[in-house]
mmCIF file of C-alpha atoms in Angstrom:
data_model
loop_
_atom_site.group_PDB
_atom_site.id
_atom_site.type_symbol
_atom_site.label_atom_id
_atom_site.label_comp_id
_atom_site.label_asym_id
_atom_site.label_seq_id
_atom_site.Cartn_x
_atom_site.Cartn_y
_atom_site.Cartn_z
ATOM 1 C CA LEU M 27 34.148 -30.324 1.826
ATOM 2 C CA ALA M 28 31.777 -31.443 -0.354
ATOM 3 C CA SER M 29 28.753 -28.779 -1.719
ATOM 4 C CA VAL M 30 25.154 -29.546 -0.856
ATOM 5 C CA THR M 31 22.489 -27.458 -2.371
ATOM 6 C CA LEU M 32 18.781 -27.587 -1.673
ATOM 7 C CA SER M 33 16.248 -27.987 -4.144
ATOM 8 C CA GLY M 34 11.956 -27.611 -2.877
ATOM 9 C CA LEU M 35 12.126 -24.356 -2.084
ATOM 10 C CA THR M 36 9.774 -21.903 -2.799
ATOM 11 C CA ALA M 37 9.660 -17.966 -1.785
ATOM 12 C CA ASN M 38 6.821 -15.999 0.001
ATOM 13 C CA GLY M 39 5.265 -12.912 -1.811
ATOM 14 C CA LYS M 40 4.674 -9.680 0.856
ATOM 15 C CA THR M 41 2.611 -6.526 0.193
ATOM 16 C CA TYR M 42 5.386 -3.443 0.186
ATOM 17 C CA ASP M 43 6.389 -2.740 3.641
ATOM 18 C CA GLY M 44 9.513 -0.999 2.113
ATOM 19 C CA THR M 45 11.829 -2.689 3.499
ATOM 20 C CA THR M 46 13.483 -6.218 2.088
ATOM 21 C CA VAL M 47 12.504 -8.788 4.117
ATOM 22 C CA ALA M 48 11.277 -12.020 2.247
ATOM 23 C CA THR M 49 10.893 -15.574 3.872
ATOM 24 C CA ILE M 50 11.591 -18.201 2.057
ATOM 25 C CA ASN M 51 9.600 -22.119 2.422
ATOM 26 C CA ALA M 52 12.204 -24.574 3.461
ATOM 27 C CA GLY M 53 10.169 -27.342 4.959
ATOM 28 C CA SER M 54 10.174 -29.929 1.928
ATOM 29 C CA ALA M 55 13.290 -28.979 1.582
ATOM 30 C CA THR M 56 15.962 -32.049 -0.285
ATOM 31 C CA LEU M 57 19.317 -32.060 0.355
ATOM 32 C CA ASN M 58 21.582 -32.654 -2.008
ATOM 33 C CA GLY M 59 25.045 -33.826 -3.119
ATOM 34 C CA VAL M 60 24.661 -36.050 0.414
ATOM 35 C CA VAL M 61 27.612 -38.999 0.048
ATOM 36 C CA ALA M 62 25.419 -41.802 0.656
ATOM 37 C CA GLY M 63 24.877 -43.869 3.762
ATOM 38 C CA GLU M 64 24.945 -40.428 5.551
ATOM 39 C CA THR M 65 22.401 -38.541 7.135
ATOM 40 C CA ILE M 66 22.910 -34.874 7.911
ATOM 41 C CA ALA M 67 19.491 -32.190 7.813
ATOM 42 C CA LEU M 68 18.669 -28.806 7.718
ATOM 43 C CA GLY M 69 19.698 -26.831 10.870
ATOM 44 C CA THR M 70 16.277 -26.303 12.551
ATOM 45 C CA GLY M 71 17.419 -22.410 13.539
ATOM 46 C CA GLY M 72 16.789 -21.484 10.059
ATOM 47 C CA GLY M 73 18.942 -19.005 8.170
ATOM 48 C CA SER M 74 17.360 -15.663 6.245
ATOM 49 C CA ALA M 75 15.863 -14.044 3.218
ATOM 50 C CA SER M 76 15.895 -10.801 0.824
ATOM 51 C CA PHE M 77 14.265 -9.567 -1.866
ATOM 52 C CA ALA M 78 16.521 -7.668 -4.452
ATOM 53 C CA THR M 79 14.609 -4.630 -3.986
ATOM 54 C CA ALA M 80 12.094 -3.577 -1.337
ATOM 55 C CA ASN M 81 9.614 -1.800 -4.053
ATOM 56 C CA ALA M 82 7.074 -3.002 -5.325
ATOM 57 C CA GLY M 83 7.173 -6.100 -8.878
ATOM 58 C CA THR M 84 6.522 -9.015 -9.811
ATOM 59 C CA GLY M 85 9.671 -11.609 -10.238
ATOM 60 C CA ILE M 86 12.017 -9.892 -7.911
ATOM 61 C CA ALA M 87 14.642 -12.105 -6.870
ATOM 62 C CA VAL M 88 15.870 -13.698 -3.422
ATOM 63 C CA THR M 89 18.078 -14.835 -1.447
ATOM 64 C CA GLY M 90 18.541 -16.350 1.813
ATOM 65 C CA SER M 91 21.996 -16.455 4.115
ATOM 66 C CA GLY M 92 22.959 -17.802 7.881
ATOM 67 C CA TYR M 93 21.023 -21.783 6.450
ATOM 68 C CA THR M 94 23.144 -24.443 8.368
ATOM 69 C CA LEU M 95 23.158 -28.660 8.525
ATOM 70 C CA THR M 96 22.708 -30.599 11.288
ATOM 71 C CA GLY M 97 24.092 -34.294 11.718
ATOM 72 C CA ALA M 98 27.344 -36.322 12.879
ATOM 73 C CA THR M 99 28.839 -35.215 9.467
ATOM 74 C CA ALA M 100 28.069 -32.126 9.042
ATOM 75 C CA SER M 101 31.160 -30.795 9.056
ATOM 76 C CA ASN M 102 32.588 -32.470 5.158
ATOM 77 C CA TYR M 103 29.466 -30.445 4.005
ATOM 78 C CA SER M 104 29.658 -26.783 3.319
ATOM 79 C CA LEU M 105 25.744 -25.692 2.100
ATOM 80 C CA VAL M 106 25.207 -23.827 -1.031
ATOM 81 C CA GLN M 107 22.884 -20.919 0.652
ATOM 82 C CA PRO M 108 19.225 -20.766 -1.265
ATOM 83 C CA ASN M 109 19.453 -18.335 -4.224
ATOM 84 C CA GLY M 110 17.578 -18.518 -7.715
ATOM 85 C CA LEU M 111 14.564 -17.794 -5.864
ATOM 86 C CA THR M 112 11.829 -15.269 -6.973
ATOM 87 C CA ALA M 113 8.498 -13.484 -5.456
ATOM 88 C CA ASN M 114 6.176 -10.406 -5.857
ATOM 89 C CA ILE M 115 5.769 -7.393 -3.411
ATOM 90 C CA ASP M 116 2.625 -6.572 -4.221
ATOM 91 C CA ARG M 117 1.282 -2.729 -4.571
ATOM 92 C CA ARG M 118 -0.058 -1.397 -0.557
ATOM 93 C CA LEU M 119 -3.582 0.129 -0.308
ATOM 94 C CA LEU M 120 -3.354 3.792 0.036
ATOM 95 C CA GLY M 121 -6.270 5.051 2.823
ATOM 96 C CA VAL M 122 -7.682 8.579 1.134
ATOM 97 C CA THR M 123 -11.177 10.217 2.954
ATOM 98 C CA ILE M 124 -12.480 13.211 2.899
ATOM 99 C CA SER M 125 -11.726 14.372 6.165
ATOM 100 C CA SER M 126 -13.080 18.548 6.189
ATOM 101 C CA ASN M 127 -16.471 18.743 5.831
ATOM 102 C CA PRO M 128 -16.598 20.707 2.950
ATOM 103 C CA THR M 129 -19.884 23.049 4.030
ATOM 104 C CA LYS M 130 -21.543 25.637 1.457
ATOM 105 C CA VAL M 131 -24.942 27.066 1.308
ATOM 106 C CA TYR M 132 -28.030 25.168 -0.580
ATOM 107 C CA ASP M 133 -27.574 26.391 -4.293
ATOM 108 C CA GLY M 134 -29.599 23.575 -6.143
ATOM 109 C CA THR M 135 -26.554 21.868 -7.044
ATOM 110 C CA THR M 136 -24.336 18.987 -6.265
ATOM 111 C CA VAL M 137 -21.465 20.893 -7.160
ATOM 112 C CA VAL M 138 -18.101 21.740 -4.049
ATOM 113 C CA ALA M 139 -18.202 25.552 -4.218
ATOM 114 C CA ASP M 140 -14.562 25.842 -2.257
ATOM 115 C CA ILE M 141 -12.343 22.995 -3.419
ATOM 116 C CA SER M 142 -9.399 25.119 -1.706
ATOM 117 C CA GLY M 143 -10.992 24.270 1.710
ATOM 118 C CA VAL M 144 -10.982 20.469 0.940
ATOM 119 C CA ASP M 145 -8.432 18.267 3.154
ATOM 120 C CA PHE M 146 -7.515 14.256 2.848
ATOM 121 C CA THR M 147 -6.160 12.482 5.451
ATOM 122 C CA VAL M 148 -3.943 9.517 3.886
ATOM 123 C CA SER M 149 -3.441 6.572 5.727
ATOM 124 C CA ASN M 150 -1.646 3.124 5.750
ATOM 125 C CA LEU M 151 1.861 4.355 4.425
ATOM 126 C CA VAL M 152 4.613 2.505 5.621
ATOM 127 C CA ALA M 153 6.523 4.432 8.068
ATOM 128 C CA GLY M 154 8.944 7.469 6.948
ATOM 129 C CA GLU M 155 6.872 7.804 3.799
ATOM 130 C CA THR M 156 4.480 10.516 2.485
ATOM 131 C CA ILE M 157 1.588 11.049 0.318
ATOM 132 C CA THR M 158 -0.526 14.235 -0.532
ATOM 133 C CA VAL M 159 -4.032 14.262 -1.945
ATOM 134 C CA GLN M 160 -4.126 17.653 -4.250
ATOM 135 C CA ASP M 161 -7.017 19.695 -2.837
ATOM 136 C CA SER M 162 -7.739 20.724 -6.145
ATOM 137 C CA VAL M 163 -8.551 17.241 -7.048
ATOM 138 C CA SER M 164 -11.423 16.608 -9.784
ATOM 139 C CA GLY M 165 -15.040 15.108 -9.853
ATOM 140 C CA LEU M 166 -15.778 16.697 -5.824
ATOM 141 C CA SER M 167 -19.396 16.814 -5.757
ATOM 142 C CA TYR M 168 -22.074 15.509 -3.336
ATOM 143 C CA ASP M 169 -24.497 13.143 -3.206
ATOM 144 C CA SER M 170 -27.679 15.152 -3.337
ATOM 145 C CA PRO M 171 -27.662 19.158 -3.787
ATOM 146 C CA ASN M 172 -30.206 19.157 -0.650
ATOM 147 C CA ALA M 173 -29.927 20.923 2.594
ATOM 148 C CA GLY M 174 -28.070 17.883 5.490
ATOM 149 C CA GLY M 175 -25.405 16.085 6.425
ATOM 150 C CA ARG M 176 -24.422 15.175 2.580
ATOM 151 C CA THR M 177 -21.149 12.563 1.644
ATOM 152 C CA VAL M 178 -18.521 14.204 -0.601
ATOM 153 C CA THR M 179 -17.116 12.718 -3.292
ATOM 154 C CA ALA M 180 -13.612 13.160 -5.383
ATOM 155 C CA THR M 181 -13.044 11.157 -8.440
ATOM 156 C CA PRO M 182 -8.228 12.078 -7.974
ATOM 157 C CA ALA M 183 -6.069 10.690 -11.337
ATOM 158 C CA VAL M 184 -2.112 9.868 -10.193
ATOM 159 C CA SER M 185 -1.514 13.211 -11.016
ATOM 160 C CA ASP M 186 -3.287 14.709 -8.236
ATOM 161 C CA TYR M 187 -1.107 12.633 -5.185
ATOM 162 C CA GLN M 188 2.415 13.377 -4.419
ATOM 163 C CA ALA M 189 5.289 11.575 -2.823
ATOM 164 C CA GLY M 190 6.878 12.818 -0.524
ATOM 165 C CA ALA M 191 10.761 12.062 0.288
ATOM 166 C CA ASN M 192 11.973 8.628 -0.405
ATOM 167 C CA THR M 193 8.120 8.152 -1.079
ATOM 168 C CA GLN M 194 7.159 5.953 -4.533
ATOM 169 C CA LEU M 195 3.984 6.318 -5.712
ATOM 170 C CA SER M 196 4.150 2.983 -7.976
ATOM 171 C CA ASN M 197 4.562 1.140 -4.888
ATOM 172 C CA TYR M 198 0.704 1.959 -3.530
ATOM 173 C CA ILE M 199 -2.671 1.232 -4.815
ATOM 174 C CA LEU M 200 -3.810 4.531 -5.291
ATOM 175 C CA PRO M 201 -7.367 5.512 -5.188
ATOM 176 C CA THR M 202 -10.158 6.964 -7.855
ATOM 177 C CA THR M 203 -12.577 7.032 -5.609
ATOM 178 C CA VAL M 204 -12.775 8.499 -2.099
ATOM 179 C CA THR M 205 -14.919 9.736 -0.366
ATOM 180 C CA GLY M 206 -16.247 11.738 2.979
ATOM 181 C CA ALA M 207 -18.732 14.074 5.565
ATOM 182 C CA GLY M 208 -19.710 17.070 4.532
ATOM 183 C CA THR M 209 -22.620 19.832 4.753
ATOM 184 C CA ILE M 210 -24.813 22.070 3.063
ATOM 185 C CA THR M 211 -26.728 24.277 4.834
ATOM 186 C CA PRO M 212 -30.360 25.435 4.375
ATOM 187 C CA ALA M 213 -30.813 29.039 1.977
ATOM 188 C CA PRO M 214 -31.606 32.147 4.708
ATOM 189 C CA LEU M 215 -35.272 32.780 2.689
ATOM 190 C CA GLU M 216 -35.971 36.476 3.139
ATOM 191 C CA ILE M 217 -39.198 37.907 4.301
ATOM 192 C CA ARG M 218 -40.330 40.648 2.817
ATOM 193 C CA MET M 219 -43.165 43.408 4.045
ATOM 194 C CA VAL M 220 -45.423 44.113 1.155
ATOM 195 C CA GLY M 221 -47.723 47.329 3.013
ATOM 196 C CA ASN M 222 -50.752 49.006 1.012
#
């Protein structure tokens, strides 16, 4: 069989999803090695493609498989499956919010008094993966020292994030500022009666 190669292919990048599944743009593909006067084409069913790794990175190798030829003389040819392509897998943006409504009694400061009671909700994870945020995260503060419903902000460092089993922090964009609702309650005012 005569060997036919493909040119004019490109691979699409994607955001990290925990899989090696890739896509190849073959709409402008050119068949190389076809005998003059014969007409064959790339099969309309397409094929599949995969990244060399599921992890985020740049210039990751992409290879194709299952591509076929069609035409009257297609049986005279052997198609070399797509290879030599590269594409990027971008890190996935992690969603993090403060979810425990940190509450304290008014003390004239914006400091969150009890950081051990601060909880975080983490979202936009790939199924089966887990990331948690330590409650000792730095930078916890209210947006105002005054009593009332407040916004609480934290500024976690990479070291404040903990990856669970089969999870790599490097596959995610880890927020360096997170917020959530908090409350400062009025301080009780003590009134004493002064007698004669």
